[in-house]
PDB file of C-alpha atoms in Angstrom:
ATOM      1  CA  MET B  36       0.000   0.000   0.000  1.00 55.00           C
ATOM      2  CA  ASN B  37       1.165   3.534  -0.730  1.00 57.00           C
ATOM      3  CA  GLY B  38       0.776   6.524   1.584  1.00 60.00           C
ATOM      4  CA  LYS B  39      -2.574   7.569   0.136  1.00 66.00           C
ATOM      5  CA  THR B  40      -4.025   4.102   0.614  1.00 69.00           C
ATOM      6  CA  TRP B  41      -2.884   3.952   4.221  1.00 75.00           C
ATOM      7  CA  LYS B  42      -4.372   7.373   4.859  1.00 76.00           C
ATOM      8  CA  ALA B  43      -7.688   6.298   3.322  1.00 74.00           C
ATOM      9  CA  TRP B  44      -7.745   3.284   5.645  1.00 83.00           C
ATOM     10  CA  LEU B  45      -6.778   5.039   8.855  1.00 85.00           C
ATOM     11  CA  VAL B  46      -8.511   8.427   8.498  1.00 83.00           C
ATOM     12  CA  PRO B  47     -11.066   9.165   9.774  1.00 87.00           C
ATOM     13  CA  GLY B  48     -12.360   5.781  11.025  1.00 90.00           C
ATOM     14  CA  GLY B  49      -9.223   4.326  12.591  1.00 91.00           C
ATOM     15  CA  LEU B  50      -8.298   7.646  14.185  1.00 93.00           C
ATOM     16  CA  LEU B  51     -11.754   8.125  15.725  1.00 93.00           C
ATOM     17  CA  LEU B  52     -11.875   4.613  17.157  1.00 95.00           C
ATOM     18  CA  ALA B  53      -8.340   4.940  18.556  1.00 94.00           C
ATOM     19  CA  LEU B  54      -9.208   8.244  20.251  1.00 94.00           C
ATOM     20  CA  VAL B  55     -12.357   6.860  21.853  1.00 94.00           C
ATOM     21  CA  SER B  56     -10.635   3.635  22.946  1.00 93.00           C
ATOM     22  CA  GLY B  57      -7.824   5.627  24.500  1.00 93.00           C
ATOM     23  CA  LEU B  58     -10.280   7.898  26.279  1.00 92.00           C
ATOM     24  CA  ALA B  59     -12.317   4.954  27.565  1.00 91.00           C
ATOM     25  CA  ALA B  60      -9.173   3.418  29.075  1.00 89.00           C
ATOM     26  CA  SER B  61      -8.030   6.656  30.712  1.00 91.00           C
ATOM     27  CA  PRO B  62      -9.001   8.232  34.058  1.00 91.00           C
ATOM     28  CA  PHE B  63     -10.564  11.158  32.162  1.00 91.00           C
ATOM     29  CA  PHE B  64     -13.459   8.990  31.017  1.00 93.00           C
ATOM     30  CA  ILE B  65     -15.278   9.531  34.303  1.00 92.00           C
ATOM     31  CA  GLN B  66     -15.137  13.279  33.749  1.00 92.00           C
ATOM     32  CA  VAL B  67     -16.564  13.147  30.218  1.00 92.00           C
ATOM     33  CA  ALA B  68     -19.153  10.439  30.953  1.00 92.00           C
ATOM     34  CA  PRO B  69     -21.944  12.954  31.749  1.00 92.00           C
ATOM     35  CA  THR B  70     -21.624  14.433  28.245  1.00 93.00           C
ATOM     36  CA  LEU B  71     -21.988  11.092  26.436  1.00 94.00           C
ATOM     37  CA  ASP B  72     -25.789  11.316  26.247  1.00 94.00           C
ATOM     38  CA  PHE B  73     -25.463  14.533  24.242  1.00 96.00           C
ATOM     39  CA  TYR B  74     -22.656  13.037  22.131  1.00 96.00           C
ATOM     40  CA  TYR B  75     -24.716   9.945  21.359  1.00 96.00           C
ATOM     41  CA  THR B  76     -27.862  11.875  20.432  1.00 96.00           C
ATOM     42  CA  ALA B  77     -26.005  14.493  18.402  1.00 97.00           C
ATOM     43  CA  VAL B  78     -24.026  11.909  16.406  1.00 97.00           C
ATOM     44  CA  PHE B  79     -27.078   9.878  15.418  1.00 97.00           C
ATOM     45  CA  ALA B  80     -29.127  12.980  14.618  1.00 97.00           C
ATOM     46  CA  ALA B  81     -26.340  14.421  12.467  1.00 96.00           C
ATOM     47  CA  GLY B  82     -25.666  11.065  10.797  1.00 96.00           C
ATOM     48  CA  LEU B  83     -29.299  10.474   9.899  1.00 96.00           C
ATOM     49  CA  LEU B  84     -29.582  14.038   8.616  1.00 96.00           C
ATOM     50  CA  LEU B  85     -26.478  13.654   6.454  1.00 94.00           C
ATOM     51  CA  ALA B  86     -27.711  10.332   5.086  1.00 94.00           C
ATOM     52  CA  TRP B  87     -31.010  11.988   4.174  1.00 94.00           C
ATOM     53  CA  ARG B  88     -29.275  15.016   2.633  1.00 91.00           C
ATOM     54  CA  PHE B  89     -26.940  12.865   0.534  1.00 90.00           C
ATOM     55  CA  HIS B  90     -29.742  10.432  -0.395  1.00 90.00           C
ATOM     56  CA  SER B  91     -27.780   7.493   1.012  1.00 92.00           C
ATOM     57  CA  SER B  92     -30.199   4.750   2.002  1.00 92.00           C
ATOM     58  CA  ARG B  93     -27.258   2.461   2.785  1.00 92.00           C
ATOM     59  CA  ILE B  94     -25.839   4.713   5.494  1.00 94.00           C
ATOM     60  CA  LEU B  95     -29.319   5.590   6.755  1.00 95.00           C
ATOM     61  CA  PHE B  96     -30.237   1.980   7.418  1.00 96.00           C
ATOM     62  CA  CYS B  97     -26.816   1.090   8.795  1.00 96.00           C
ATOM     63  CA  LEU B  98     -27.305   3.863  11.348  1.00 97.00           C
ATOM     64  CA  LEU B  99     -30.799   2.586  12.118  1.00 97.00           C
ATOM     65  CA  THR B 100     -29.341  -0.899  12.560  1.00 97.00           C
ATOM     66  CA  LEU B 101     -26.866   0.424  15.120  1.00 97.00           C
ATOM     67  CA  LEU B 102     -29.543   2.385  16.950  1.00 97.00           C
ATOM     68  CA  LEU B 103     -32.025  -0.501  17.132  1.00 96.00           C
ATOM     69  CA  ALA B 104     -29.312  -2.981  18.139  1.00 96.00           C
ATOM     70  CA  HIS B 105     -28.090  -0.782  20.969  1.00 97.00           C
ATOM     71  CA  ARG B 106     -31.621  -0.255  22.249  1.00 95.00           C
ATOM     72  CA  ALA B 107     -32.277  -4.008  22.054  1.00 95.00           C
ATOM     73  CA  VAL B 108     -29.234  -4.889  24.161  1.00 94.00           C
ATOM     74  CA  ASP B 109     -30.140  -2.278  26.779  1.00 93.00           C
ATOM     75  CA  PHE B 110     -33.775  -3.411  26.888  1.00 93.00           C
ATOM     76  CA  PHE B 111     -33.254  -7.175  27.122  1.00 92.00           C
ATOM     77  CA  ALA B 112     -30.120  -7.145  29.264  1.00 88.00           C
ATOM     78  CA  ALA B 113     -31.693  -5.402  32.279  1.00 81.00           C
ATOM     79  CA  GLY B 114     -28.199  -4.976  33.675  1.00 77.00           C
ATOM     80  CA  ARG B 115     -26.994  -8.539  32.908  1.00 80.00           C
ATOM     81  CA  VAL B 116     -25.335  -9.812  29.728  1.00 80.00           C
ATOM     82  CA  ARG B 117     -23.652 -12.959  31.023  1.00 76.00           C
ATOM     83  CA  THR B 118     -26.819 -15.056  31.053  1.00 79.00           C
ATOM     84  CA  GLY B 119     -30.445 -15.031  29.953  1.00 84.00           C
ATOM     85  CA  PRO B 120     -32.059 -12.628  27.467  1.00 89.00           C
ATOM     86  CA  GLY B 121     -29.209 -10.125  27.750  1.00 88.00           C
ATOM     87  CA  HIS B 122     -26.648 -12.663  26.600  1.00 89.00           C
ATOM     88  CA  THR B 123     -28.926 -13.780  23.788  1.00 90.00           C
ATOM     89  CA  ALA B 124     -29.387 -10.164  22.664  1.00 92.00           C
ATOM     90  CA  VAL B 125     -25.618  -9.598  22.567  1.00 92.00           C
ATOM     91  CA  ILE B 126     -25.056 -12.697  20.420  1.00 92.00           C
ATOM     92  CA  LEU B 127     -27.892 -11.869  18.013  1.00 94.00           C
ATOM     93  CA  VAL B 128     -26.795  -8.247  17.647  1.00 95.00           C
ATOM     94  CA  ALA B 129     -23.173  -9.330  17.104  1.00 95.00           C
ATOM     95  CA  LEU B 130     -24.379 -11.628  14.336  1.00 95.00           C
ATOM     96  CA  LEU B 131     -26.844  -9.271  12.644  1.00 96.00           C
ATOM     97  CA  ILE B 132     -24.927  -5.977  12.548  1.00 97.00           C
ATOM     98  CA  PRO B 133     -22.027  -7.188  10.337  1.00 97.00           C
ATOM     99  CA  LEU B 134     -24.460  -9.138   8.130  1.00 96.00           C
ATOM    100  CA  ASN B 135     -26.714  -6.103   7.752  1.00 97.00           C
ATOM    101  CA  PHE B 136     -23.764  -3.904   6.880  1.00 97.00           C
ATOM    102  CA  ILE B 137     -22.731  -6.362   4.162  1.00 95.00           C
ATOM    103  CA  VAL B 138     -26.263  -6.626   2.779  1.00 95.00           C
ATOM    104  CA  PHE B 139     -27.014  -2.891   2.860  1.00 93.00           C
ATOM    105  CA  ALA B 140     -23.651  -1.973   1.331  1.00 90.00           C
ATOM    106  CA  SER B 141     -24.054  -4.566  -1.421  1.00 90.00           C
ATOM    107  CA  MET B 142     -27.573  -3.526  -2.398  1.00 89.00           C
ATOM    108  CA  ARG B 143     -27.854  -1.029  -5.230  1.00 85.00           C
ATOM    109  CA  GLU B 144     -28.057   2.559  -4.010  1.00 84.00           C
ATOM    110  CA  ARG B 145     -31.399   3.960  -5.164  1.00 82.00           C
ATOM    111  CA  GLY B 146     -31.605   6.903  -2.806  1.00 81.00           C
ATOM    112  CA  LEU B 147     -34.495   7.527  -0.467  1.00 85.00           C
ATOM    113  CA  THR B 148     -37.131   6.121  -2.783  1.00 87.00           C
ATOM    114  CA  ILE B 149     -39.648   3.364  -2.125  1.00 88.00           C
ATOM    115  CA  ALA B 150     -37.485   0.941  -4.099  1.00 83.00           C
ATOM    116  CA  GLY B 151     -34.473   1.866  -1.980  1.00 82.00           C
ATOM    117  CA  ILE B 152     -36.200   1.979   1.401  1.00 91.00           C
ATOM    118  CA  ALA B 153     -38.728  -0.885   1.328  1.00 92.00           C
ATOM    119  CA  PRO B 154     -36.334  -3.888   1.129  1.00 92.00           C
ATOM    120  CA  ARG B 155     -34.070  -2.553   3.877  1.00 93.00           C
ATOM    121  CA  ALA B 156     -36.967  -1.530   6.117  1.00 94.00           C
ATOM    122  CA  GLY B 157     -38.581  -4.930   5.631  1.00 95.00           C
ATOM    123  CA  LEU B 158     -35.364  -6.692   6.614  1.00 95.00           C
ATOM    124  CA  LEU B 159     -35.000  -4.615   9.792  1.00 95.00           C
ATOM    125  CA  PHE B 160     -38.642  -5.279  10.688  1.00 96.00           C
ATOM    126  CA  LEU B 161     -38.251  -9.052  10.321  1.00 96.00           C
ATOM    127  CA  GLU B 162     -34.999  -9.032  12.289  1.00 95.00           C
ATOM    128  CA  SER B 163     -36.634  -7.041  15.088  1.00 95.00           C
ATOM    129  CA  ILE B 164     -39.335  -9.698  15.377  1.00 95.00           C
ATOM    130  CA  VAL B 165     -36.760 -12.516  15.435  1.00 94.00           C
ATOM    131  CA  VAL B 166     -34.701 -10.782  18.132  1.00 94.00           C
ATOM    132  CA  ALA B 167     -37.791 -10.054  20.234  1.00 93.00           C
ATOM    133  CA  VAL B 168     -38.928 -13.704  20.045  1.00 93.00           C
ATOM    134  CA  LEU B 169     -35.517 -15.279  20.728  1.00 92.00           C
ATOM    135  CA  CYS B 170     -34.831 -12.914  23.619  1.00 90.00           C
ATOM    136  CA  ARG B 171     -37.933 -13.955  25.525  1.00 86.00           C
ATOM    137  CA  PRO B 172     -36.890 -15.637  28.806  1.00 81.00           C
ATOM    138  CA  GLU B 173     -38.303 -19.012  27.755  1.00 77.00           C
ATOM    139  CA  ASN B 174     -36.366 -18.924  24.450  1.00 70.00           C
ATOM    140  CA  SER B 175     -33.099 -17.323  25.506  1.00 65.00           C
ATOM    141  CA  GLY B 176     -31.538 -20.713  26.237  1.00 60.00           C
ATOM    142  CA  VAL B 177     -31.282 -21.354  22.485  1.00 51.00           C
ATOM    143  CA  THR B 178     -28.203 -19.135  22.265  1.00 50.00           C
ATOM    144  CA  SER B 179     -26.925 -19.481  25.822  1.00 47.00           C
ATOM    145  CA  ALA B 180     -23.693 -21.290  24.926  1.00 46.00           C
ATOM    146  CA  ARG B 181     -20.800 -19.686  26.772  1.00 46.00           C
ATOM    147  CA  PRO B 182     -18.505 -17.535  24.655  1.00 42.00           C
ATOM    148  CA  SER B 183     -14.883 -18.470  24.260  1.00 42.00           C
ATOM    149  CA  LEU B 184     -13.675 -14.863  24.481  1.00 43.00           C
ATOM    150  CA  GLY B 185     -15.544 -12.108  26.330  1.00 59.00           C
ATOM    151  CA  GLU B 186     -19.204 -11.911  25.389  1.00 62.00           C
ATOM    152  CA  ILE B 187     -19.036 -12.936  21.717  1.00 81.00           C
ATOM    153  CA  PRO B 188     -18.770 -16.647  20.727  1.00 84.00           C
ATOM    154  CA  ALA B 189     -15.938 -17.653  18.447  1.00 85.00           C
ATOM    155  CA  TRP B 190     -18.320 -18.636  15.627  1.00 88.00           C
ATOM    156  CA  VAL B 191     -19.809 -15.134  15.626  1.00 89.00           C
ATOM    157  CA  LEU B 192     -16.319 -13.645  15.324  1.00 91.00           C
ATOM    158  CA  LEU B 193     -16.141 -15.250  11.886  1.00 93.00           C
ATOM    159  CA  VAL B 194     -18.958 -12.956  10.753  1.00 94.00           C
ATOM    160  CA  PHE B 195     -16.925  -9.909  11.795  1.00 95.00           C
ATOM    161  CA  VAL B 196     -13.909 -11.271   9.915  1.00 95.00           C
ATOM    162  CA  ALA B 197     -16.072 -11.921   6.847  1.00 95.00           C
ATOM    163  CA  ALA B 198     -17.421  -8.359   6.957  1.00 95.00           C
ATOM    164  CA  VAL B 199     -13.902  -6.905   7.109  1.00 95.00           C
ATOM    165  CA  ALA B 200     -12.841  -9.088   4.171  1.00 95.00           C
ATOM    166  CA  VAL B 201     -15.863  -8.035   2.089  1.00 95.00           C
ATOM    167  CA  PHE B 202     -15.295  -4.325   2.637  1.00 95.00           C
ATOM    168  CA  ALA B 203     -11.547  -4.613   2.086  1.00 92.00           C
ATOM    169  CA  ARG B 204     -12.215  -6.278  -1.255  1.00 92.00           C
ATOM    170  CA  ARG B 205     -14.747  -3.604  -2.193  1.00 91.00           C
ATOM    171  CA  PHE B 206     -12.214  -0.903  -1.344  1.00 89.00           C
ATOM    172  CA  MET B 207      -9.636  -2.479  -3.652  1.00 85.00           C
ATOM    173  CA  GLN B 208     -12.239  -2.313  -6.422  1.00 79.00           C
ATOM    174  CA  THR B 209     -13.743   1.136  -5.801  1.00 78.00           C
ATOM    175  CA  HIS B 210     -11.147   3.032  -3.693  1.00 77.00           C
ATOM    176  CA  LYS B 211     -14.011   4.852  -1.978  1.00 82.00           C
ATOM    177  CA  PRO B 212     -13.563   5.952   1.673  1.00 84.00           C
ATOM    178  CA  ILE B 213     -16.961   4.553   2.628  1.00 90.00           C
ATOM    179  CA  GLU B 214     -15.564   0.988   2.572  1.00 92.00           C
ATOM    180  CA  PRO B 215     -12.909   1.561   5.294  1.00 93.00           C
ATOM    181  CA  GLY B 216     -15.676   3.404   7.151  1.00 94.00           C
ATOM    182  CA  PHE B 217     -17.725   0.219   7.265  1.00 96.00           C
ATOM    183  CA  VAL B 218     -14.671  -1.705   8.478  1.00 96.00           C
ATOM    184  CA  TRP B 219     -13.937   0.663  11.367  1.00 96.00           C
ATOM    185  CA  SER B 220     -17.608   0.931  12.273  1.00 97.00           C
ATOM    186  CA  VAL B 221     -17.795  -2.872  12.494  1.00 96.00           C
ATOM    187  CA  ALA B 222     -14.620  -2.791  14.609  1.00 96.00           C
ATOM    188  CA  ALA B 223     -16.256  -0.287  16.981  1.00 97.00           C
ATOM    189  CA  VAL B 224     -19.287  -2.579  17.241  1.00 97.00           C
ATOM    190  CA  PHE B 225     -17.008  -5.505  18.108  1.00 96.00           C
ATOM    191  CA  VAL B 226     -15.255  -3.508  20.859  1.00 95.00           C
ATOM    192  CA  TRP B 227     -18.645  -2.416  22.213  1.00 96.00           C
ATOM    193  CA  LEU B 228     -20.138  -5.908  22.423  1.00 94.00           C
ATOM    194  CA  GLU B 229     -16.958  -7.656  23.527  1.00 92.00           C
ATOM    195  CA  PHE B 230     -15.778  -5.287  26.252  1.00 91.00           C
ATOM    196  CA  ALA B 231     -18.565  -2.831  27.176  1.00 91.00           C
ATOM    197  CA  PRO B 232     -22.056  -4.042  26.159  1.00 92.00           C
ATOM    198  CA  LEU B 233     -23.742  -1.858  28.805  1.00 92.00           C
ATOM    199  CA  GLY B 234     -23.232   1.531  30.425  1.00 91.00           C
ATOM    200  CA  LYS B 235     -21.655   4.774  29.332  1.00 93.00           C
ATOM    201  CA  MET B 236     -18.844   3.065  27.459  1.00 94.00           C
ATOM    202  CA  SER B 237     -21.398   1.361  25.242  1.00 95.00           C
ATOM    203  CA  ASP B 238     -22.819   4.805  24.390  1.00 95.00           C
ATOM    204  CA  ALA B 239     -19.319   5.965  23.497  1.00 96.00           C
ATOM    205  CA  TYR B 240     -18.532   3.034  21.198  1.00 97.00           C
ATOM    206  CA  VAL B 241     -21.928   2.900  19.474  1.00 97.00           C
ATOM    207  CA  GLY B 242     -21.873   6.666  18.984  1.00 97.00           C
ATOM    208  CA  THR B 243     -18.390   6.388  17.524  1.00 97.00           C
ATOM    209  CA  ALA B 244     -19.498   3.620  15.140  1.00 97.00           C
ATOM    210  CA  ALA B 245     -22.218   5.982  13.916  1.00 97.00           C
ATOM    211  CA  MET B 246     -19.791   8.907  13.679  1.00 97.00           C
ATOM    212  CA  ILE B 247     -17.387   6.845  11.574  1.00 96.00           C
ATOM    213  CA  LEU B 248     -20.161   6.078   9.074  1.00 96.00           C
ATOM    214  CA  ALA B 249     -21.213   9.740   8.905  1.00 95.00           C
ATOM    215  CA  ALA B 250     -17.619  10.927   8.499  1.00 94.00           C
ATOM    216  CA  SER B 251     -16.988   8.349   5.782  1.00 92.00           C
ATOM    217  CA  LEU B 252     -20.076   9.539   3.934  1.00 91.00           C
ATOM    218  CA  ILE B 253     -18.726  13.104   3.969  1.00 91.00           C
ATOM    219  CA  GLU B 254     -15.287  11.883   2.875  1.00 87.00           C
ATOM    220  CA  THR B 255     -16.815   9.892   0.015  1.00 84.00           C
ATOM    221  CA  SER B 256     -18.804  12.931  -1.129  1.00 84.00           C
ATOM    222  CA  TYR B 257     -15.602  14.975  -1.107  1.00 82.00           C
ATOM    223  CA  VAL B 258     -13.785  12.367  -3.192  1.00 79.00           C
ATOM    224  CA  LEU B 259     -16.632  12.281  -5.729  1.00 77.00           C
ATOM    225  CA  ALA B 260     -16.615  16.084  -5.943  1.00 77.00           C
ATOM    226  CA  TYR B 261     -12.851  16.530  -6.342  1.00 78.00           C
ATOM    227  CA  HIS B 262     -11.793  13.315  -8.071  1.00 78.00           C
ATOM    228  CA  ASP B 263     -12.655  11.791 -11.405  1.00 82.00           C
ATOM    229  CA  GLU B 264     -14.952   8.836 -10.755  1.00 77.00           C
ATOM    230  CA  LEU B 265     -13.558   6.669 -13.549  1.00 81.00           C
ATOM    231  CA  THR B 266      -9.808   7.098 -13.150  1.00 80.00           C
ATOM    232  CA  GLY B 267      -9.611   8.105  -9.478  1.00 77.00           C
ATOM    233  CA  ILE B 268      -7.247  11.036 -10.100  1.00 83.00           C
ATOM    234  CA  ARG B 269      -8.195  14.614  -9.288  1.00 82.00           C
ATOM    235  CA  GLY B 270     -10.878  16.279 -11.392  1.00 83.00           C
ATOM    236  CA  ARG B 271     -11.593  19.716 -12.892  1.00 83.00           C
ATOM    237  CA  ARG B 272     -12.723  21.309  -9.608  1.00 81.00           C
ATOM    238  CA  ALA B 273      -9.508  20.276  -7.867  1.00 81.00           C
ATOM    239  CA  PHE B 274      -7.516  21.529 -10.888  1.00 84.00           C
ATOM    240  CA  ASN B 275      -9.136  24.973 -10.756  1.00 83.00           C
ATOM    241  CA  GLU B 276      -8.543  25.304  -7.020  1.00 81.00           C
ATOM    242  CA  SER B 277      -4.922  24.206  -7.403  1.00 83.00           C
ATOM    243  CA  LEU B 278      -4.338  26.903 -10.007  1.00 82.00           C
ATOM    244  CA  LEU B 279      -5.615  29.558  -7.607  1.00 82.00           C
ATOM    245  CA  SER B 280      -3.231  28.387  -4.897  1.00 81.00           C
ATOM    246  CA  LEU B 281      -0.066  28.625  -7.038  1.00 81.00           C
ATOM    247  CA  ASP B 282       2.246  31.493  -6.049  1.00 76.00           C
ATOM    248  CA  GLN B 283       5.455  30.615  -7.869  1.00 77.00           C
ATOM    249  CA  GLN B 284       6.675  29.467 -11.249  1.00 81.00           C
ATOM    250  CA  TYR B 285       5.092  26.271 -12.470  1.00 84.00           C
ATOM    251  CA  ALA B 286       4.639  24.152 -15.583  1.00 85.00           C
ATOM    252  CA  ILE B 287       1.531  22.494 -16.997  1.00 86.00           C
ATOM    253  CA  ALA B 288       1.517  19.551 -19.398  1.00 86.00           C
ATOM    254  CA  ILE B 289      -1.774  18.933 -21.223  1.00 85.00           C
ATOM    255  CA  VAL B 290      -1.947  15.307 -22.335  1.00 84.00           C
ATOM    256  CA  ASP B 291      -4.271  13.996 -25.032  1.00 84.00           C
ATOM    257  CA  ILE B 292      -4.520  10.322 -26.014  1.00 84.00           C
ATOM    258  CA  ASP B 293      -3.877   9.973 -29.730  1.00 84.00           C
ATOM    259  CA  HIS B 294      -6.660   8.459 -31.845  1.00 82.00           C
ATOM    260  CA  PHE B 295      -8.731   7.729 -28.738  1.00 83.00           C
ATOM    261  CA  LYS B 296     -12.059   8.051 -30.570  1.00 82.00           C
ATOM    262  CA  LYS B 297     -10.939   5.501 -33.151  1.00 81.00           C
ATOM    263  CA  PHE B 298      -9.859   3.180 -30.336  1.00 80.00           C
ATOM    264  CA  ASN B 299     -13.306   3.496 -28.722  1.00 82.00           C
ATOM    265  CA  ASP B 300     -15.073   2.840 -32.004  1.00 82.00           C
ATOM    266  CA  THR B 301     -12.945  -0.229 -32.712  1.00 84.00           C
ATOM    267  CA  TYR B 302     -12.789  -1.928 -29.306  1.00 85.00           C
ATOM    268  CA  GLY B 303     -15.750  -0.416 -27.442  1.00 85.00           C
ATOM    269  CA  HIS B 304     -16.131   2.086 -24.616  1.00 83.00           C
ATOM    270  CA  ASP B 305     -15.447  -0.434 -21.857  1.00 84.00           C
ATOM    271  CA  VAL B 306     -11.971  -1.084 -23.225  1.00 83.00           C
ATOM    272  CA  GLY B 307     -11.590   2.658 -23.767  1.00 83.00           C
ATOM    273  CA  ASP B 308     -12.295   3.214 -20.081  1.00 84.00           C
ATOM    274  CA  GLN B 309      -9.576   0.713 -19.227  1.00 85.00           C
ATOM    275  CA  VAL B 310      -7.140   2.664 -21.400  1.00 86.00           C
ATOM    276  CA  LEU B 311      -8.044   5.905 -19.621  1.00 86.00           C
ATOM    277  CA  CYS B 312      -7.486   4.260 -16.241  1.00 84.00           C
ATOM    278  CA  MET B 313      -4.129   2.852 -17.364  1.00 87.00           C
ATOM    279  CA  VAL B 314      -2.924   6.210 -18.683  1.00 87.00           C
ATOM    280  CA  ALA B 315      -4.160   8.013 -15.559  1.00 85.00           C
ATOM    281  CA  SER B 316      -2.336   5.487 -13.362  1.00 83.00           C
ATOM    282  CA  ARG B 317       0.930   6.111 -15.206  1.00 86.00           C
ATOM    283  CA  ILE B 318       0.559   9.903 -15.115  1.00 86.00           C
ATOM    284  CA  SER B 319      -0.372   9.926 -11.426  1.00 83.00           C
ATOM    285  CA  HIS B 320       3.145   8.717 -10.566  1.00 82.00           C
ATOM    286  CA  VAL B 321       4.625  12.050 -11.671  1.00 81.00           C
ATOM    287  CA  GLU B 322       7.505  13.109  -9.430  1.00 80.00           C
ATOM    288  CA  GLY B 323       8.835  16.439  -8.214  1.00 79.00           C
ATOM    289  CA  GLY B 324       5.684  17.451  -6.348  1.00 78.00           C
ATOM    290  CA  GLY B 325       3.491  17.367  -9.449  1.00 84.00           C
ATOM    291  CA  HIS B 326      -0.167  16.355  -9.552  1.00 86.00           C
ATOM    292  CA  ALA B 327      -2.276  14.741 -12.248  1.00 88.00           C
ATOM    293  CA  PHE B 328      -5.815  15.890 -13.088  1.00 88.00           C
ATOM    294  CA  ARG B 329      -8.492  14.821 -15.533  1.00 87.00           C
ATOM    295  CA  CYS B 330     -10.147  17.957 -16.878  1.00 83.00           C
ATOM    296  CA  GLY B 331     -11.947  16.595 -19.923  1.00 74.00           C
ATOM    297  CA  GLY B 332     -12.978  13.480 -21.781  1.00 60.00           C
ATOM    298  CA  GLU B 333      -9.616  12.627 -23.325  1.00 55.00           C
ATOM    299  CA  GLU B 334      -7.337  15.167 -21.635  1.00 49.00           C
TER     300      GLU B 334
END
């Protein structure tokens, strides 16, 4: 991985989770604990608002999944997560959150339309019924097997690993910041359920999982606005802003692919797109502090 790839993986999700984990393990956590209710409410309100504003049904329903899961653990645990309905709720939530993230992220983004909302809402409704039934005291023994590590059974850990693998693969294909956001949000969920399923720390970790998704949505929107979607290099808007920031001598090379229209007509636009990506990849390795931009169709 190069420096840009590492940065995309670690910022903002990894940084946010590291800050919260460090704070939770420090003596200062007691001092900030009274403010966590505001933090939790503000993060979810802002995240849901951003998801609505950016027409992202995927992020909207991932946030709703987190919110419903957290409420379910609090409701069924009644202060105990080692046995009974509380333990069952932790196991079910640990299983369903990574699976929901995979499903919601894989579904086609259709915005906040009926076609985009109905399947996801239906899935959450059915899952809520299943959790409510299995967490009844007479049924909670179905999932009462003792975990091998902390609160989460080893077989459920495989779902977290699978989710990380899925989003890592998607990132290698799309290079969009939202994919590392899903990874770090799932990691925050794991830390919550494994080490602090109840109390103020749970508010901190669940709120941080939501914040990571919201921040990744903003980062993805920035990338789409300032980078060319096909090639991944910077676009016209970034080029214009870079010109305004120059205050010394500079050089500009305008590159045009020879006979590109003929190539498209002969081999098709899909192959033409591959050529553009290949050329952009070569140009993006320019040295000496230079930057590559795509300002037009063939330039």
